[in-house]
Every structure is written in C-alpha cells, then in structure tokens.
Amino acid sequence: MDAVLLAQEYSAFKRELDQKGIIFSFSGYLSEGILYSLGEALREKMALEEMDGPTVRRVFSVFVEQMQNIVRYSAEKLARDDPQPIELSAGMVTIGTENDTFFIVCGNAVHNRDVPRLRERLEFLKGLDREGIKTHYREQLRENPEEGSRGATIGLIEIARRASQPIEYDFAEMDGGKSFFCLKVRV
Amino acid sequence: MTTERLRIAATGRSPEVDFDFDSGVLRLKGESYPDDVAAFFGPVLGALRSYLGESAPQPIRFDMELMYFNSSSAKALMNVFQMLEGAAKQGRPVVVNWYHEPDDEAMQELGEDFSLDLQHVKFNLKESPAGGGR
C-alpha cells in the first residue's frame, strides 16, 4: 500500500477512536501481564487529570474485574504448559470518557452453552438497586465459589457496585457455537 | 514449635505481609490483585492457620491497611476473617483495625461488609491519613 494512504487510513482510524472519547483500546491476546501494564497506564492518565483517589480506585477496580473476566473466561485461548506456562486469552478492552464519566467496555467470545447463565446473572444485577447490590455482595462473599467459576460471581457484583449507572451488556452470535459478549460499565 | 514470622515484600500487585506471630501483630498493607490469588494467599493462610493452632492464646491485633483489593482477594480475606473469628470465639482476644482514607467510602463500606458476622472479634474502622498510597 502507498505510504500516503497508509497514514490516511490509520489516522482516520485513530480519529474515529478520538471522537468517541477513547483513551486507549486494546484488541488481541490478553494476559495478566497486559492487565498490569494497561492498568498502570490507566492510573497514570487519571493521576494526570488529578482525579481523586476513591474515583481512581473505582475505575481501576472495574477495569481489573473486567480484564480478569476475559483472561479467565474467554472462549478463545491459546495455552501451553512447557517449557514455561503461557495462557493468552483473546478479547478486547476499550476505555474512554463520555459526558465526563469514564466508561470501560470489554468484549470476548463465550460458549453459547454459557450464555443463558451469564445473561441471567447480568439481568439480575441490572435489576438491583444500590442496597440490593450491597446485600448480594455480602452474601456472595460468604459463599463457596461455584464449580468452574474461578470467582466470576463476586467479580460481576463488584463491577455493578462500582458502576455509576446500570451496566449494559449484549451478545452477538459467532461461528463455532460461540457468541461475542460485550459489557459496558460507566463509572 | 512456634510459627515463624511471615514477611513478604510488596510488589506492584500484591501487598506487604508482616505477620509477627511473637508479638501477635499481623499486618497487610498496600494493594492486592495478584495474578494468582491461590499462590499468593495460600502460604499466608497456611501460616495463620498454623499460628492459631498453637497452644498459647496470646492476643492478636490484625491491621488491615489495604488501599485496594480485587474480588478474588476479597474471598481470601474473608477466609482470614473467618479464621480470626474462630480463634476469638475460643477465647483469644482479637482486634481488627480496618484502615481507610477519610474520603474513601467504598473501602469503609467494605469494612462493614467484612465485619458483619464478627461477634467475638473487636472490629475498628479507622481513618488512615489521605495520600498514603495511590
């Protein structure tokens, strides 16, 4: 491709992201290491904007829980055990500001068989008010984790608790018995 | 045999641990969102369990000075609190000091979440100076 077009194409892509208020966006294989690095960048950005400590931690907390959901539950993973273990999970994360509030959107593939239960959980959380979310958190804190959940139940409650507006989610059918799951949280 | 003092230095994503079993002062400080929660908290819970199993029922002070912890760490911390409540129920004096920054309502509320079923542990919510961390 012509170098001029190359720059045009990617500056248009970047402009589109900028216009949507996106601070950063990452798509591809995610890991705990990437979570840590992006988290540091996010906190530095918020520190530069002189946001207060509790707000920074609320945004950071939603970011961590969202990212860990992808790392743990993405239905598209690459893994090996030897010589040293590697686990990469496909997904995307986008962080930006909209009308002076932060938003964090995460997306990843999930197996269709897991969709009804995930939808049910999210719908339940959406229907709770602040007190209800607090009570639910307190109950789940004292529950033993569900088989195969690796802690997602309380992670989603934590996300809903730190959100300033009701969480938004959606599913889109993909090939191979999978769906693309998207969760948008405003803090 | 007595349990040896457990000291773990803080990393970018795991807290400083100082469980001084001789004096009975146990402390967690910093932030907790380790990439492998079981690997991090396993030895911490193990040392605490071993200490609580010893015969000398000396008083315990647990200083909870975390600025942030993720939901997986919350489950591990709940285990710590349940172990402390168990020890207190058997007659061991246990005080938990839960620190939060003055303006950090979320951390204050988490303290309330954790203290709900503590009946024998003396639980104090305490303000730590603002700007003590990030």
Coordinates of C-alpha atoms in Angstrom, one line a residue:
Chain A
M1 CA 0.0 0.0 0.0
D2 CA 1.0 3.6 -0.8
A3 CA 2.6 5.3 2.3
V4 CA 0.3 8.3 1.9
L5 CA -2.8 6.0 2.0
L6 CA -1.3 4.1 4.9
A7 CA -1.1 7.2 7.0
Q8 CA -4.6 8.3 5.9
E9 CA -6.1 5.0 6.7
Y10 CA -4.6 4.8 10.2
S11 CA -5.1 8.5 11.1
A12 CA -8.8 8.1 10.2
F13 CA -8.9 5.0 12.4
K14 CA -7.3 6.9 15.2
R15 CA -9.6 10.0 14.7
E16 CA -12.6 7.7 15.0
L17 CA -11.3 6.5 18.3
D18 CA -10.5 10.0 19.5
Q19 CA -14.0 11.2 18.5
K20 CA -15.6 8.5 20.7
G21 CA -13.5 9.7 23.6
I22 CA -11.4 6.6 23.7
I23 CA -8.3 6.9 25.9
F24 CA -7.0 3.5 24.9
S25 CA -8.2 0.4 23.2
F26 CA -6.6 -3.0 23.0
S27 CA -7.7 -5.9 20.9
G28 CA -6.0 -9.2 20.7
Y29 CA -4.5 -11.6 23.2
L30 CA -4.7 -10.5 26.8
S31 CA -2.8 -11.8 29.8
E32 CA -2.3 -10.9 33.4
G33 CA 0.9 -9.0 32.4
I34 CA -1.0 -6.9 29.9
L35 CA -3.7 -6.3 32.5
Y36 CA -1.0 -4.9 34.8
S37 CA 0.6 -2.7 32.2
L38 CA -2.6 -1.2 30.9
G39 CA -3.8 -0.7 34.5
E40 CA -0.6 1.3 35.3
A41 CA -1.2 3.4 32.1
L42 CA -4.8 4.0 33.1
R43 CA -3.9 5.1 36.6
E44 CA -1.2 7.4 35.3
K45 CA -3.7 9.0 33.0
M46 CA -6.1 9.5 35.8
A47 CA -3.4 10.9 38.1
L48 CA -2.6 13.5 35.4
E49 CA -6.2 14.6 35.4
E50 CA -6.0 15.0 39.1
M51 CA -8.9 12.7 39.8
D52 CA -9.5 11.9 43.5
G53 CA -8.2 8.6 45.0
P54 CA -11.6 6.9 45.5
T55 CA -12.7 7.6 41.9
V56 CA -9.4 6.4 40.5
R57 CA -9.8 3.2 42.5
R58 CA -13.4 2.7 41.4
V59 CA -12.4 3.0 37.7
F60 CA -9.4 0.8 38.3
S61 CA -11.5 -1.8 40.2
V62 CA -13.9 -2.2 37.3
F63 CA -11.0 -2.4 34.9
V64 CA -9.3 -5.2 36.8
E65 CA -12.5 -7.2 37.2
Q66 CA -13.4 -6.8 33.5
M67 CA -9.9 -7.8 32.4
Q68 CA -9.8 -10.8 34.7
N69 CA -13.1 -12.0 33.3
I70 CA -11.6 -12.0 29.8
V71 CA -8.3 -13.6 30.9
R72 CA -10.2 -16.3 32.8
Y73 CA -13.3 -16.9 30.7
S74 CA -12.6 -16.0 27.1
A75 CA -13.7 -19.0 24.9
E76 CA -10.7 -18.2 22.6
K77 CA -7.5 -19.2 24.4
L78 CA -4.0 -20.2 23.5
A79 CA -2.1 -22.2 26.1
R80 CA 0.9 -24.3 26.7
D81 CA 2.4 -25.8 29.9
D82 CA 6.1 -26.4 28.8
P83 CA 8.7 -25.1 28.9
Q84 CA 7.1 -22.3 30.9
P85 CA 3.3 -22.0 31.1
I86 CA 1.7 -19.5 28.8
E87 CA -2.0 -18.6 28.7
L88 CA -3.3 -16.0 26.3
S89 CA -7.0 -15.1 26.1
A90 CA -8.5 -13.3 23.1
G91 CA -10.6 -10.3 23.8
M92 CA -10.8 -6.5 23.7
V93 CA -10.9 -3.7 26.1
T94 CA -11.7 0.0 25.5
I95 CA -11.6 2.8 28.0
G96 CA -12.8 6.3 27.4
T97 CA -14.8 9.2 28.7
E98 CA -18.3 10.2 27.7
N99 CA -20.1 13.2 29.2
D100 CA -17.5 13.5 31.9
T101 CA -17.8 9.8 33.1
F102 CA -15.4 7.0 32.4
F103 CA -16.6 4.0 30.6
I104 CA -15.0 0.6 30.2
V105 CA -16.1 -1.8 27.6
C106 CA -14.8 -5.4 27.4
G107 CA -15.6 -8.0 24.8
N108 CA -14.7 -11.6 24.4
A109 CA -16.0 -14.8 23.0
V110 CA -18.1 -17.1 25.2
H111 CA -19.5 -20.5 24.6
N112 CA -23.2 -20.5 23.7
R113 CA -23.9 -23.0 26.4
D114 CA -22.7 -20.4 29.0
V115 CA -24.8 -17.6 27.6
P116 CA -28.1 -18.2 29.4
R117 CA -26.5 -18.3 32.9
L118 CA -24.3 -15.3 32.2
R119 CA -27.4 -13.4 30.9
E120 CA -29.4 -14.4 33.9
R121 CA -26.7 -13.1 36.3
L122 CA -26.3 -9.8 34.5
E123 CA -30.0 -9.3 34.2
F124 CA -30.4 -10.0 38.0
L125 CA -27.6 -7.5 38.8
K126 CA -29.2 -4.8 36.5
G127 CA -32.4 -5.1 38.4
L128 CA -30.8 -4.5 41.8
D129 CA -30.6 -1.0 43.4
R130 CA -27.5 0.1 45.4
E131 CA -28.7 -1.5 48.6
G132 CA -29.6 -4.7 46.8
I133 CA -26.1 -5.0 45.2
K134 CA -24.5 -4.4 48.6
T135 CA -26.6 -7.2 50.2
H136 CA -25.8 -9.5 47.3
Y137 CA -22.1 -8.8 47.6
R138 CA -22.2 -9.6 51.3
E139 CA -23.9 -12.9 50.6
Q140 CA -21.6 -13.9 47.8
L141 CA -18.5 -13.0 49.9
R142 CA -19.5 -15.8 52.3
E143 CA -20.5 -18.4 49.6
N144 CA -18.1 -21.1 48.4
P145 CA -17.2 -20.5 44.7
E146 CA -19.3 -22.3 42.2
E147 CA -17.7 -25.1 40.3
G148 CA -15.6 -23.7 37.4
S149 CA -16.4 -20.1 38.2
R150 CA -12.9 -19.0 39.5
G151 CA -14.7 -16.2 41.3
A152 CA -16.7 -14.6 38.5
T153 CA -19.9 -14.2 40.5
I154 CA -18.4 -11.8 43.0
G155 CA -16.4 -10.1 40.2
L156 CA -19.6 -9.2 38.4
I157 CA -21.1 -7.9 41.6
E158 CA -18.0 -5.8 42.3
I159 CA -18.4 -4.3 38.8
A160 CA -22.0 -3.5 39.2
R161 CA -21.3 -2.0 42.6
R162 CA -18.7 0.5 41.3
A163 CA -20.7 1.5 38.3
S164 CA -22.5 4.9 38.5
Q165 CA -25.2 3.8 36.0
P166 CA -26.8 0.4 35.3
I167 CA -24.4 -1.9 33.4
E168 CA -25.1 -2.6 29.7
Y169 CA -24.4 -5.9 28.0
D170 CA -25.0 -7.6 24.7
F171 CA -24.4 -10.8 22.9
A172 CA -23.8 -11.4 19.2
E173 CA -23.7 -14.9 17.6
M174 CA -20.4 -16.0 16.2
D175 CA -19.4 -19.2 14.3
G176 CA -18.5 -22.4 16.1
G177 CA -21.0 -22.5 18.9
K178 CA -19.7 -19.2 20.3
S179 CA -21.1 -15.7 20.9
F180 CA -19.3 -12.4 21.3
F181 CA -20.1 -11.0 24.8
C182 CA -19.8 -7.3 25.5
L183 CA -20.1 -5.4 28.8
K184 CA -20.1 -1.7 29.1
V185 CA -19.7 -0.1 32.5
R186 CA -19.8 3.6 33.4
V187 CA -18.1 4.8 36.5
Chain B
M1 CA 7.1 -25.5 67.7
T2 CA 6.2 -21.9 67.0
T3 CA 5.2 -20.5 63.6
E4 CA 7.9 -18.3 62.2
R5 CA 7.3 -14.6 61.4
L6 CA 5.9 -14.3 57.9
R7 CA 7.3 -11.3 55.9
I8 CA 6.6 -10.8 52.2
A9 CA 7.6 -7.6 50.5
A10 CA 5.0 -5.8 48.5
T11 CA 5.0 -6.0 44.7
G12 CA 3.1 -3.8 42.2
R13 CA 0.1 -6.0 42.7
S14 CA 0.5 -7.9 45.9
P15 CA 0.5 -6.4 49.4
E16 CA 3.2 -6.3 52.1
V17 CA 2.6 -9.0 54.6
D18 CA 4.1 -8.8 58.1
F19 CA 2.7 -11.4 60.4
D20 CA 4.8 -11.0 63.6
F21 CA 3.5 -14.0 65.5
D22 CA 5.7 -13.5 68.6
S23 CA 4.1 -10.1 69.2
G24 CA 0.7 -11.1 67.8
V25 CA 0.6 -8.1 65.4
L26 CA -0.4 -9.1 61.9
R27 CA -0.4 -6.6 59.0
L28 CA -1.5 -6.4 55.4
K29 CA -0.6 -3.2 53.6
G30 CA -0.8 -2.0 50.0
E31 CA -2.8 -3.4 47.1
S32 CA -3.9 -6.8 46.3
Y33 CA -4.8 -8.1 42.9
P34 CA -2.2 -10.9 42.4
D35 CA -2.3 -12.7 39.1
D36 CA -2.6 -16.0 41.0
V37 CA -4.6 -15.4 44.2
A38 CA -4.3 -19.0 45.4
A39 CA -0.5 -19.0 45.1
F40 CA -0.2 -15.7 47.0
F41 CA -2.7 -16.3 49.8
G42 CA -2.1 -20.0 50.2
P43 CA 1.1 -19.6 52.3
V44 CA -0.4 -16.6 54.1
L45 CA -3.5 -18.6 55.2
G46 CA -1.3 -21.6 55.9
A47 CA 1.0 -19.6 58.3
L48 CA -2.0 -18.1 60.1
R49 CA -3.7 -21.5 60.5
S50 CA -0.5 -22.9 62.0
Y51 CA -0.2 -20.0 64.4
L52 CA -3.8 -20.1 65.5
G53 CA -3.3 -23.9 66.2
E54 CA -0.6 -23.2 68.7
S55 CA -1.5 -23.5 72.4
A56 CA -0.5 -20.1 73.7
P57 CA -3.6 -18.0 73.2
Q58 CA -1.9 -14.6 73.1
P59 CA -3.9 -11.5 71.9
I60 CA -3.9 -10.7 68.2
R61 CA -4.0 -7.4 66.5
F62 CA -4.7 -7.5 62.8
D63 CA -4.0 -4.3 60.9
M64 CA -5.8 -4.3 57.6
E65 CA -4.2 -1.5 55.6
L66 CA -5.1 -2.4 52.0
M67 CA -5.9 0.5 49.7
Y68 CA -7.4 -1.7 47.1
F69 CA -8.1 -5.4 46.7
N70 CA -9.9 -7.2 43.8
S71 CA -12.8 -9.6 44.2
S72 CA -10.7 -12.8 44.2
S73 CA -8.6 -11.3 47.1
A74 CA -11.8 -10.5 48.9
K75 CA -12.7 -14.2 49.1
A76 CA -9.2 -15.0 50.5
L77 CA -9.5 -12.1 53.0
M78 CA -12.9 -13.4 54.1
N79 CA -11.1 -16.7 55.0
V80 CA -8.7 -14.7 57.2
F81 CA -11.6 -13.0 59.0
Q82 CA -13.4 -16.3 59.5
M83 CA -10.2 -17.9 61.0
L84 CA -9.8 -14.9 63.3
E85 CA -13.4 -15.0 64.4
G86 CA -13.0 -18.8 65.1
A87 CA -10.0 -18.0 67.3
A88 CA -11.8 -15.2 69.1
K89 CA -14.8 -17.5 69.7
Q90 CA -12.5 -19.9 71.6
G91 CA -11.5 -17.1 73.9
R92 CA -8.5 -15.5 72.2
P93 CA -8.6 -11.7 72.3
V94 CA -8.6 -10.5 68.7
V95 CA -8.7 -6.9 67.5
V96 CA -9.1 -6.0 63.8
N97 CA -8.2 -2.5 62.7
W98 CA -9.6 -1.8 59.2
Y99 CA -8.0 1.3 57.8
H100 CA -9.5 3.5 55.1
E101 CA -8.8 7.0 53.8
P102 CA -11.1 9.6 55.1
D103 CA -12.9 10.2 51.8
D104 CA -12.9 6.5 50.7
E105 CA -16.5 5.4 51.3
A106 CA -16.1 2.3 49.3
M107 CA -13.3 0.9 51.5
Q108 CA -15.3 2.0 54.6
E109 CA -18.3 0.1 53.3
L110 CA -16.1 -3.0 52.5
G111 CA -15.0 -2.9 56.1
E112 CA -18.7 -3.1 57.1
D113 CA -19.2 -6.0 54.7
F114 CA -16.4 -7.9 56.2
S115 CA -17.3 -7.2 59.8
L116 CA -20.9 -8.2 59.6
D117 CA -20.6 -11.6 61.2
L118 CA -17.8 -10.9 63.6
Q119 CA -19.2 -11.4 67.1
H120 CA -16.1 -12.1 69.1
V121 CA -13.5 -10.1 67.2
K122 CA -13.3 -6.5 68.2
F123 CA -13.6 -4.6 64.9
N124 CA -12.5 -1.0 64.5
L125 CA -12.9 1.2 61.4
K126 CA -10.0 3.7 61.4
E127 CA -9.1 6.6 59.2
S128 CA -5.7 6.5 57.7
P129 CA -4.0 9.7 56.5
A130 CA -5.0 10.6 52.9
G131 CA -2.4 10.2 50.2
G132 CA -0.7 7.3 52.0
G133 CA -0.8 5.5 48.7
R134 CA -2.1 5.8 45.2

